[in-house]
Short mmCIF file of N, CA and C in Angstrom, two decimals:
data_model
loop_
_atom_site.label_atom_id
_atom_site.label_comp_id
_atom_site.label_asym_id
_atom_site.label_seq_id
_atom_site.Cartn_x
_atom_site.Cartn_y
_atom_site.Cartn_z
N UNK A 1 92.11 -122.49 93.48
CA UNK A 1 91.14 -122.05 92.51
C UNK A 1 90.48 -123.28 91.90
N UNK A 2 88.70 -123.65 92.29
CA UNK A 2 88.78 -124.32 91.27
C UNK A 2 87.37 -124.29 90.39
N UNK A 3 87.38 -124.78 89.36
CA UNK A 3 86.97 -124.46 88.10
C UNK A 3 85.01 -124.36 88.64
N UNK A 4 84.41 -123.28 87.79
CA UNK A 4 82.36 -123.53 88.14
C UNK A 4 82.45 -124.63 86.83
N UNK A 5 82.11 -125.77 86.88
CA UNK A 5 81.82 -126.77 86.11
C UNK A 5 80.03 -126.32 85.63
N UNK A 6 80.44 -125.84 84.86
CA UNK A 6 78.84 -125.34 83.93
C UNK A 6 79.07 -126.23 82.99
N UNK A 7 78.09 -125.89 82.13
CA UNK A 7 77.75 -126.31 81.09
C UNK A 7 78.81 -125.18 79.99
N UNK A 8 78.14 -123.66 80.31
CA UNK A 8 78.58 -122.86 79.78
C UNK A 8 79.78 -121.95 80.77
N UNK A 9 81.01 -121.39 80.17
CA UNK A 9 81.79 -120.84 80.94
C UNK A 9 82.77 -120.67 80.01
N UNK A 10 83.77 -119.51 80.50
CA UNK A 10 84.68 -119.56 79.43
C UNK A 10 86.11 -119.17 80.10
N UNK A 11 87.17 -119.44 79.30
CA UNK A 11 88.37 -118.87 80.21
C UNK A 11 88.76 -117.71 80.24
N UNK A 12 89.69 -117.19 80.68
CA UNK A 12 91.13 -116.06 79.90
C UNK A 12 91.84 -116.39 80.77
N UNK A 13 93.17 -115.98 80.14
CA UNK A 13 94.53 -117.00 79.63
C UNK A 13 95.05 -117.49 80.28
N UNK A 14 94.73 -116.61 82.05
CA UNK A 14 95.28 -117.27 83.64
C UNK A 14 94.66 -118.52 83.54
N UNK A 15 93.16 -118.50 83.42
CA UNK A 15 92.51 -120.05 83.67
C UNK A 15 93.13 -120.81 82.96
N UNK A 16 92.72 -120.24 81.84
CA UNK A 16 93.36 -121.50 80.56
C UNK A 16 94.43 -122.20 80.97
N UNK A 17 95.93 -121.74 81.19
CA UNK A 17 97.20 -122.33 81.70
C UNK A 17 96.85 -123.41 82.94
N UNK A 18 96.11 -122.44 84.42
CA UNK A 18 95.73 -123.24 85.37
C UNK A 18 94.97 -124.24 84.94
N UNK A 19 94.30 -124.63 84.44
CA UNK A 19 93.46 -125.44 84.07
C UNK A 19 94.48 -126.74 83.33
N UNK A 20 95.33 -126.42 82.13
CA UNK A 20 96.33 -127.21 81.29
C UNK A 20 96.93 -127.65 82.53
N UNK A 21 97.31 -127.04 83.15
CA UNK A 21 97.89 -127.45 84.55
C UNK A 21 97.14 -128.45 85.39
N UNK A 22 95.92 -128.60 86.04
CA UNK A 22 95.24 -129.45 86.40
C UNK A 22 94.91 -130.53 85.63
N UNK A 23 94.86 -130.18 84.20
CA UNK A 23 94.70 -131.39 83.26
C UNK A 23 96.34 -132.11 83.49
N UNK A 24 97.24 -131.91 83.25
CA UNK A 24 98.53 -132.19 83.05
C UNK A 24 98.55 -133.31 84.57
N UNK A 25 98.01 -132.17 85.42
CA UNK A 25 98.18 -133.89 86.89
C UNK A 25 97.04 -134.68 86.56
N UNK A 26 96.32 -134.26 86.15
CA UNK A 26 94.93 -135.49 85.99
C UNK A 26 96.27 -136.80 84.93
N UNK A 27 96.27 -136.24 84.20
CA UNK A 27 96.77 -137.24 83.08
C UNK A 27 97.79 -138.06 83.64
N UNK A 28 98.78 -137.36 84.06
CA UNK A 28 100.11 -138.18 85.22
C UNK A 28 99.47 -138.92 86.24
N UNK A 29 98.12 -138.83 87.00
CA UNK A 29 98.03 -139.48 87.96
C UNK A 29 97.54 -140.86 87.44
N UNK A 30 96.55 -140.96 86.25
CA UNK A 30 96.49 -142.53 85.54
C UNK A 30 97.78 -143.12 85.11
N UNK A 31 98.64 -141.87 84.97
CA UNK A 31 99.68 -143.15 85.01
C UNK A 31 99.75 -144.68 85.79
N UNK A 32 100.42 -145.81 85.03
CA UNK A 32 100.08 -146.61 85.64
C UNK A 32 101.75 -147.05 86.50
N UNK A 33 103.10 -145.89 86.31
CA UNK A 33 103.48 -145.85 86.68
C UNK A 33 104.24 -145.85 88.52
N UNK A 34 104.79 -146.36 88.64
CA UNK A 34 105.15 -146.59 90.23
C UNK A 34 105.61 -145.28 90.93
N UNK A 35 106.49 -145.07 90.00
CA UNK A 35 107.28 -143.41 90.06
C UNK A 35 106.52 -142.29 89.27
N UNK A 36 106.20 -141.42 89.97
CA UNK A 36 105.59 -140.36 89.13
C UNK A 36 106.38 -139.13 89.27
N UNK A 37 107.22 -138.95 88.85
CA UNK A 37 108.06 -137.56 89.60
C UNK A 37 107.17 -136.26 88.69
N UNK A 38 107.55 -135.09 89.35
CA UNK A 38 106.78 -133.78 88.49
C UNK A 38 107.41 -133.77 87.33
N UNK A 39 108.64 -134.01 86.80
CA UNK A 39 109.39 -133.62 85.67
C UNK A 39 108.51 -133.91 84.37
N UNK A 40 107.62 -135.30 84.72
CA UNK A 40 107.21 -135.54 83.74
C UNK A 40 106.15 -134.63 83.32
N UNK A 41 105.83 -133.48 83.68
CA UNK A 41 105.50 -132.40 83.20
C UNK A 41 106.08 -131.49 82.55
N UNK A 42 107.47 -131.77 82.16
CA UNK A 42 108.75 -130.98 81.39
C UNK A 42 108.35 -130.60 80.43
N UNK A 43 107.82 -131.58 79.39
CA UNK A 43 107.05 -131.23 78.48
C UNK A 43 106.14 -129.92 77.96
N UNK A 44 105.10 -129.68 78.68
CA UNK A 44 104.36 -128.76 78.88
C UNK A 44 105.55 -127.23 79.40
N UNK A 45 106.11 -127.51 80.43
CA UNK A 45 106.74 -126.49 81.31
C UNK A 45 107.77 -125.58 79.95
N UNK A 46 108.41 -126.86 78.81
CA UNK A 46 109.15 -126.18 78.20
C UNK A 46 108.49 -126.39 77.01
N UNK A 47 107.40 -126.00 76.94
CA UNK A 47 106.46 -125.77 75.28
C UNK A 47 107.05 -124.60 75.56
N UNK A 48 106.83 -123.73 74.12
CA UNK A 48 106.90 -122.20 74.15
C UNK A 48 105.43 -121.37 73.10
N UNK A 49 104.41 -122.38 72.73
CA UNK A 49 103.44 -122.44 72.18
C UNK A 49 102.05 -122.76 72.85
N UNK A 50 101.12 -122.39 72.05
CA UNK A 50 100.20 -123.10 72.77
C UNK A 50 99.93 -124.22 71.59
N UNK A 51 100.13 -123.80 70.26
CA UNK A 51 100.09 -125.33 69.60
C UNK A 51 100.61 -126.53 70.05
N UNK A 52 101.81 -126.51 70.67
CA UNK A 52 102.93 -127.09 70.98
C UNK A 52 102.00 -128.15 72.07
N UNK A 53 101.19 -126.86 73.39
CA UNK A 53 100.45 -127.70 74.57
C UNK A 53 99.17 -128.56 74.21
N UNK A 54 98.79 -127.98 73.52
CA UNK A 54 97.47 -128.45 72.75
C UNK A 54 97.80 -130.09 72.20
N UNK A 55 99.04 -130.12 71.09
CA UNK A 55 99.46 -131.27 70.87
C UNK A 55 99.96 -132.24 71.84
N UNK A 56 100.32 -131.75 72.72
CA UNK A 56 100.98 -132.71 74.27
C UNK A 56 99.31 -133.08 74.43
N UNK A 57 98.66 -132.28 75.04
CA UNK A 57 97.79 -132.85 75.96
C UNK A 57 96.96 -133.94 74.89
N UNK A 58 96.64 -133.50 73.69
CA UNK A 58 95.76 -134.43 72.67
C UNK A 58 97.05 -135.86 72.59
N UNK A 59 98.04 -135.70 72.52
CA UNK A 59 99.14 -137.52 72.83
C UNK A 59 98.78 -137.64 74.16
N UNK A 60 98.65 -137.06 75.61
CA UNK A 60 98.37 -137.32 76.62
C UNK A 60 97.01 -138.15 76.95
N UNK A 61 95.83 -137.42 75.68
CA UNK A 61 94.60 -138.23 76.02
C UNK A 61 94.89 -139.26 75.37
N UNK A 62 95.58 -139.68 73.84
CA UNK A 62 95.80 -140.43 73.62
C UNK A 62 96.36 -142.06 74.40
N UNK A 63 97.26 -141.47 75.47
CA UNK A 63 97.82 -142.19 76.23
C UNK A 63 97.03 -143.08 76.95
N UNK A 64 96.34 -141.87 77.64
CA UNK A 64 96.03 -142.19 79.45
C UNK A 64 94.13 -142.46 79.02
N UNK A 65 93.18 -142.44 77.92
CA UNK A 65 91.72 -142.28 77.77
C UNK A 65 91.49 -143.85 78.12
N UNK A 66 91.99 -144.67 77.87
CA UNK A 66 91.27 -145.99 78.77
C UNK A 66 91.62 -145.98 80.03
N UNK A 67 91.90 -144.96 80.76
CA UNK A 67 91.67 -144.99 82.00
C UNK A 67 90.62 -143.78 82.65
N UNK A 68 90.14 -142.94 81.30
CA UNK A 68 88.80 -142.36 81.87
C UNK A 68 87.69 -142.77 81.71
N UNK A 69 87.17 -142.73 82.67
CA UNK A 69 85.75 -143.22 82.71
C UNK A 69 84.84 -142.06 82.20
N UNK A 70 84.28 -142.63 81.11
CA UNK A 70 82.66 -142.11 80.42
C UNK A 70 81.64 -141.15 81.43
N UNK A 71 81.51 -141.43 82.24
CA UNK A 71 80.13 -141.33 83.34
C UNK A 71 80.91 -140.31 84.74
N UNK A 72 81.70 -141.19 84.82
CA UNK A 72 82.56 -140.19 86.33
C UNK A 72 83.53 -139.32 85.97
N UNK A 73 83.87 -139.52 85.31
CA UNK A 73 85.05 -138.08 84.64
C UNK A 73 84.46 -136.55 83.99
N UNK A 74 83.61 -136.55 84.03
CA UNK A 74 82.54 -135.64 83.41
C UNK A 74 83.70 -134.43 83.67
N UNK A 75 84.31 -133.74 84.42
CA UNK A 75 84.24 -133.00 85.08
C UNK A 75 85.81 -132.40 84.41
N UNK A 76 86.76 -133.82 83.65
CA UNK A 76 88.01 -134.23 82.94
C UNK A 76 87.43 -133.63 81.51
N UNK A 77 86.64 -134.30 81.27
CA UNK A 77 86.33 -134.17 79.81
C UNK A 77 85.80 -132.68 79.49
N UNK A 78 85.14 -131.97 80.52
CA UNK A 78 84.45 -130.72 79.94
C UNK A 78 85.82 -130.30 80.06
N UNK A 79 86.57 -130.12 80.90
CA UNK A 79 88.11 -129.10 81.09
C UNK A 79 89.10 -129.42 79.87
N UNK A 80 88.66 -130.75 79.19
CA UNK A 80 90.00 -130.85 78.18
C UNK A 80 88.74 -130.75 76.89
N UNK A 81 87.65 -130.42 76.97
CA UNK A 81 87.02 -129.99 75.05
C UNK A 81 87.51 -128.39 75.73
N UNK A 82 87.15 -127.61 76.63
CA UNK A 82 87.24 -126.22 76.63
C UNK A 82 88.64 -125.89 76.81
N UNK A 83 89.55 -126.19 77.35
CA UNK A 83 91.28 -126.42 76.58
C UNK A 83 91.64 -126.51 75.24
N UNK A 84 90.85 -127.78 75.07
CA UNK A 84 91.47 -127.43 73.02
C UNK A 84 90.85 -126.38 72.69
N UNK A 85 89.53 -126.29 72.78
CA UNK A 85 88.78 -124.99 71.78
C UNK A 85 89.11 -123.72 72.33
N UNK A 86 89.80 -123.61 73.46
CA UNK A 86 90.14 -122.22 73.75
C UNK A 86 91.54 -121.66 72.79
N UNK A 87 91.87 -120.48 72.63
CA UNK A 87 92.70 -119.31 71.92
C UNK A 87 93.11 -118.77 72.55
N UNK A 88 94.43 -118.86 73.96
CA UNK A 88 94.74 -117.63 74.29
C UNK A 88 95.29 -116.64 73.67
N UNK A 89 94.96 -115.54 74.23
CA UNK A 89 95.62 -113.88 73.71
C UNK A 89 96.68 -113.67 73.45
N UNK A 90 97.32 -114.21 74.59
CA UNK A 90 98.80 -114.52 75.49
C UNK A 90 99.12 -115.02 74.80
N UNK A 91 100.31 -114.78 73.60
CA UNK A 91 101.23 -115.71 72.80
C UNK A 91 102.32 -116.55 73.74
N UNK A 92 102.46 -116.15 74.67
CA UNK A 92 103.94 -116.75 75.50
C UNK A 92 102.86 -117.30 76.86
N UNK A 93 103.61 -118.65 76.96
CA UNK A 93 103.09 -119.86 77.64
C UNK A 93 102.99 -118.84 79.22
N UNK A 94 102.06 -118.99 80.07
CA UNK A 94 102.03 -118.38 81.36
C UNK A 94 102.47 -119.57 82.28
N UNK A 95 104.17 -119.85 82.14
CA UNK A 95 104.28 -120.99 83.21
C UNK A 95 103.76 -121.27 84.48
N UNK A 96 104.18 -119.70 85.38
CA UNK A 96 103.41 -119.67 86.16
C UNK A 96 101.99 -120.04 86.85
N UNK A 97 100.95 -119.96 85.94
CA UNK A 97 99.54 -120.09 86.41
C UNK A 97 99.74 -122.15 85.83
N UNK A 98 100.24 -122.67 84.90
CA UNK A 98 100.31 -123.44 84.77
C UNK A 98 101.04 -124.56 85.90
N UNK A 99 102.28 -123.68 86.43
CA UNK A 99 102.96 -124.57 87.90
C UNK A 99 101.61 -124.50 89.04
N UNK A 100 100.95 -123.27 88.70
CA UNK A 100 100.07 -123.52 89.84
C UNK A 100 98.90 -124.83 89.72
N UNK A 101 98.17 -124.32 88.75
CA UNK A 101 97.63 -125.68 88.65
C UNK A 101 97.93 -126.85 88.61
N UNK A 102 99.07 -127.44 88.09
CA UNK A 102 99.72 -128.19 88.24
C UNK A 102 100.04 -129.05 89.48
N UNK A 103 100.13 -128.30 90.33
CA UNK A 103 100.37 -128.12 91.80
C UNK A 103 99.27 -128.20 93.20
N UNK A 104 98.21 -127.56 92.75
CA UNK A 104 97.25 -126.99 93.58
C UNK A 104 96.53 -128.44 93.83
N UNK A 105 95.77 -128.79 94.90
CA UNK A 105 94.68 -129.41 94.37
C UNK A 105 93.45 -129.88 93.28
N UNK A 106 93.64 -131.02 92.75
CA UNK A 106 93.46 -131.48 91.65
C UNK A 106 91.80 -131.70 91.36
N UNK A 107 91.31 -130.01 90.95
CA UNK A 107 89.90 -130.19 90.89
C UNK A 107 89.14 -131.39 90.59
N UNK A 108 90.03 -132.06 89.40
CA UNK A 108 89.07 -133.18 88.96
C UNK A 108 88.38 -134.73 90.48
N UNK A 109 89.87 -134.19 91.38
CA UNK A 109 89.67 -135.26 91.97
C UNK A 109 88.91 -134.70 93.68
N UNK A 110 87.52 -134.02 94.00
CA UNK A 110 86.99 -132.96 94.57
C UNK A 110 85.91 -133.68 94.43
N UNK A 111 85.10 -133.88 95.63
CA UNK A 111 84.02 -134.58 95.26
C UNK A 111 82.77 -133.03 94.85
N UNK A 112 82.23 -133.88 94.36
CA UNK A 112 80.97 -132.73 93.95
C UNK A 112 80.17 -132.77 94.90
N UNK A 113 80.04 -131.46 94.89
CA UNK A 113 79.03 -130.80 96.15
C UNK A 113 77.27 -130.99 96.04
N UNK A 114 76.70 -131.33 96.52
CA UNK A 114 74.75 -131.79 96.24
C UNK A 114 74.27 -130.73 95.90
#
C-alpha cells in the first residue's frame, strides 16, 4: 500500500497506523547505526496510546531531522505533519496495520513517478 502524496488527503485509522509504521522505518533507516535490528521499533509496538506514538515519533524527529533533507524528503515530511494532526477513532493502537507498514516497502524510499 502506498500513500497518493497530495497536497490534500486524509487518513482512517488503518492508514494512520500503516503510515506511523512507514514513518517508524524511515526514522530507523537514518540511523547512523551499524546494527539496525526491528526491535528498535519496540517502542511504538508497545505504546498502548496514540499520545504515547505521537510523542515517540516527535523524539524520533527530534533525533534523526539532520538527516532529512528540506527539498528531497517532501514526501517524509507531508506523512509526519498528517500523523501528528491526525485523531484516530480507534482508541487501541492497530499493531497490526502498523507491523505492516513497518515492514512493507518503504514508500518514502519509491522513486516518484513523472
Amino acid at each position: 500500500m502506498l500513500f497518493c502524496f497530495k497536497e490534500e488527503w486524509n487518513f482512517n485509522d488503518e492508514e494512520y497506523y500503516y503510515a506511523v509504521g512507514q514513518l517508524v522505518y524511515y526514522f530507523l533507516s537514518k540511523s547512523k547505526s551499524a546494527k539496525k535490528p526491528l526491535s528498535m521499533a519496540n517502542q511504538f509496538l508497545n505504546a498502548d496510546n496514540d499520545k504515547l506514538i505521537k510523542d515517540k515519533i516527535c523524539q524520533m524527529f527530534k533525533r534523526y531531522n539532520h538527516a532529512i533533507d528540506l527539498e528531497k524528503d517532501s514526501r517524509a515530511k507531508n506523512v509526519i505533519h498528517h500523523v501528528l494532526m491526525y485523531e484516530p477513532e480507534c482508541k487501541k493502537v492497530m499493531q497490526r496495520e502498523l507491523i505492516a507498514g513497518l515492514t512493507a516497502d518503504n514508500a518514502f524510499y519509491v522513486k516518484k513517478e513523472e
